Amino acid sequence: DRGTCVLFGDGAGAVVISASDTEGVLAMVQGSDGSRGEVLSCRGRSAANPFLDKRNALQEQSYVSMNGQEVYKFAVRTVPKVIAGAVEAAGLSMDEIDFFLLHQANLRIIEAVAKRLHQPMEKFPTNLQKYGNISSASVPILLDNVNNHGMIGEGSKIVLAGFGAGLTWGAAVLRWQAV
């Protein structure tokens, strides 16, 4: 919708990670709540089918729609909980985490998560000022940015966390080992 489209950038990212005895994925937590999915959703778009009346297909098109206030409330409640769960499952404390790499939805959400976790903003790098909200690509692109800028090194403990449509959420705790 016109009220939402201006908030999103465009990007793609992927990361290959693996577990080992001392590095890799230490813990992961994820979840979803489909009962609240309408606050951030995109209905299925019609296929261009030559056997259908195209006028009806165009009328059925749907776009990403979002209730920004509800998404904000959801994110600042849920993301700290999922991060805390993943860090605990990894057998670590918040203070042992070097960096928290969050979905770059907006700076207010990231600041609220940092505050709720009682962690300094210096541990929450951002790149949304450069790329905007690039949806699911934001976490892998941010990981690439902090790696390329030498912010993380062998043995760094990092949390990757995201949330989005559906409503869905997840966090992973990693011990970094460059290849």
XYZ file of C-alpha atoms in Angstrom:
179
model
C 0.000 0.000 0.000
C 1.110 3.603 -0.503
C 1.546 4.145 3.251
C 3.961 1.227 3.571
C 5.917 1.101 0.292
C 8.025 4.164 1.148
C 9.455 2.360 4.186
C 11.167 -0.453 2.310
C 14.427 -0.675 0.384
C 15.559 -3.462 -1.906
C 18.345 -5.929 -1.234
C 19.312 -9.574 -1.096
C 21.630 -11.418 1.247
C 22.579 -14.932 2.224
C 24.947 -16.418 4.784
C 26.245 -19.972 5.029
C 26.862 -21.016 8.626
C 27.675 -24.353 10.182
C 28.060 -25.884 13.594
C 31.244 -27.348 15.015
C 32.460 -28.301 18.467
C 33.722 -24.784 19.253
C 32.308 -22.421 16.634
C 29.164 -21.920 14.627
C 25.581 -22.072 15.799
C 25.400 -22.238 19.595
C 21.617 -21.894 19.913
C 18.548 -20.865 17.983
C 14.995 -19.934 18.971
C 12.108 -19.104 16.648
C 8.349 -18.760 16.716
C 5.220 -17.432 15.092
C 1.786 -16.092 15.977
C -0.517 -16.375 12.990
C -3.471 -14.998 14.961
C -1.898 -11.527 14.674
C -0.660 -11.924 11.112
C -2.866 -9.208 9.661
C -0.786 -6.427 11.259
C 1.989 -7.172 8.725
C 0.974 -9.181 5.700
C 0.832 -9.540 1.960
C -2.034 -11.490 0.508
C -1.263 -13.773 -2.396
C -1.028 -11.986 -5.700
C -2.921 -13.221 -8.718
C -1.083 -15.157 -11.376
C -1.160 -13.864 -14.933
C -3.320 -16.661 -16.305
C -4.456 -16.305 -19.936
C -7.562 -18.359 -19.160
C -8.803 -15.888 -16.557
C -10.385 -12.506 -17.044
C -7.407 -10.191 -16.480
C -9.616 -7.383 -15.180
C -10.618 -9.558 -12.214
C -7.012 -10.629 -11.661
C -5.907 -6.990 -11.429
C -8.656 -6.187 -8.960
C -7.524 -9.041 -6.725
C -3.914 -7.842 -6.499
C -2.714 -7.203 -3.002
C 0.259 -5.356 -1.606
C 2.227 -5.425 1.639
C 0.176 -3.781 4.339
C 1.313 -2.908 7.821
C -0.061 -1.427 11.017
C 3.175 0.278 12.082
C 2.184 0.888 15.705
C 1.208 -2.743 16.234
C 4.379 -4.013 14.564
C 6.464 -1.692 16.772
C 4.750 -2.938 19.956
C 5.144 -6.543 18.826
C 8.844 -6.092 18.015
C 9.867 -4.339 21.230
C 8.078 -7.002 23.310
C 9.062 -10.096 21.340
C 12.611 -9.499 20.087
C 14.180 -9.040 23.559
C 12.433 -12.221 24.750
C 13.618 -14.323 21.818
C 17.168 -12.975 22.162
C 17.165 -13.728 25.897
C 15.909 -17.255 25.176
C 18.598 -17.912 22.580
C 21.403 -16.484 24.745
C 20.245 -18.591 27.701
C 20.013 -21.704 25.498
C 23.620 -21.058 24.418
C 24.694 -21.006 28.073
C 25.866 -17.385 27.864
C 25.005 -14.096 29.509
C 24.048 -10.916 27.648
C 27.325 -9.305 28.670
C 29.249 -12.086 26.893
C 27.672 -11.173 23.547
C 29.924 -8.961 21.428
C 27.278 -7.783 18.955
C 23.536 -8.018 18.424
C 22.724 -7.909 14.704
C 19.032 -7.138 14.426
C 16.645 -6.824 11.533
C 16.993 -3.220 10.437
C 13.293 -2.273 10.524
C 13.747 1.071 12.259
C 16.124 2.688 14.712
C 13.496 3.171 17.437
C 12.899 -0.588 17.596
C 16.638 -1.329 17.819
C 17.072 1.285 20.583
C 14.104 -0.133 22.516
C 15.496 -3.681 22.266
C 18.922 -2.512 23.490
C 17.293 -0.738 26.431
C 15.162 -3.764 27.386
C 18.243 -6.007 27.247
C 20.248 -3.474 29.325
C 22.960 -3.394 26.656
C 24.727 -0.368 25.131
C 23.785 0.742 21.615
C 27.447 0.246 20.628
C 26.696 -3.487 20.579
C 23.860 -2.930 18.059
C 25.426 -1.865 14.751
C 23.078 -0.428 12.139
C 23.080 0.078 8.411
C 19.455 1.043 7.856
C 20.534 4.644 7.355
C 22.290 3.435 4.190
C 19.952 0.695 2.916
C 16.582 1.312 4.566
C 14.431 -1.580 5.705
C 15.417 -4.313 3.265
C 13.284 -6.888 5.022
C 14.826 -10.358 5.448
C 18.018 -9.292 3.663
C 18.912 -6.839 6.437
C 20.524 -9.340 8.826
C 22.875 -11.069 6.340
C 23.861 -7.741 4.790
C 24.560 -6.278 8.252
C 26.637 -9.359 9.135
C 28.655 -8.842 5.958
C 29.105 -5.143 6.816
C 30.420 -5.769 10.339
C 32.679 -8.564 9.094
C 34.119 -6.429 6.279
C 34.741 -3.546 8.687
C 36.728 -5.818 11.025
C 34.254 -5.459 13.884
C 34.024 -9.215 14.508
C 36.888 -11.637 14.720
C 37.659 -15.244 15.575
C 35.590 -16.316 18.563
C 33.294 -13.258 18.596
C 29.902 -14.115 20.013
C 27.075 -12.574 18.012
C 23.298 -12.725 18.014
C 21.335 -12.565 14.784
C 17.671 -11.655 15.334
C 14.749 -10.852 13.115
C 10.995 -10.556 12.984
C 8.420 -10.052 10.314
C 5.236 -10.904 8.534
C 2.996 -13.507 9.893
C 3.948 -12.539 12.740
C 7.232 -14.430 13.027
C 10.470 -14.054 14.996
C 13.777 -15.764 15.556
C 17.259 -15.419 17.020
C 20.492 -17.368 16.655
C 23.643 -17.162 18.770
C 26.884 -17.746 16.868
C 30.557 -17.987 17.722
C 32.311 -16.483 14.719
C 34.972 -18.295 12.758
C 35.879 -16.811 9.397
C 36.640 -19.178 6.542
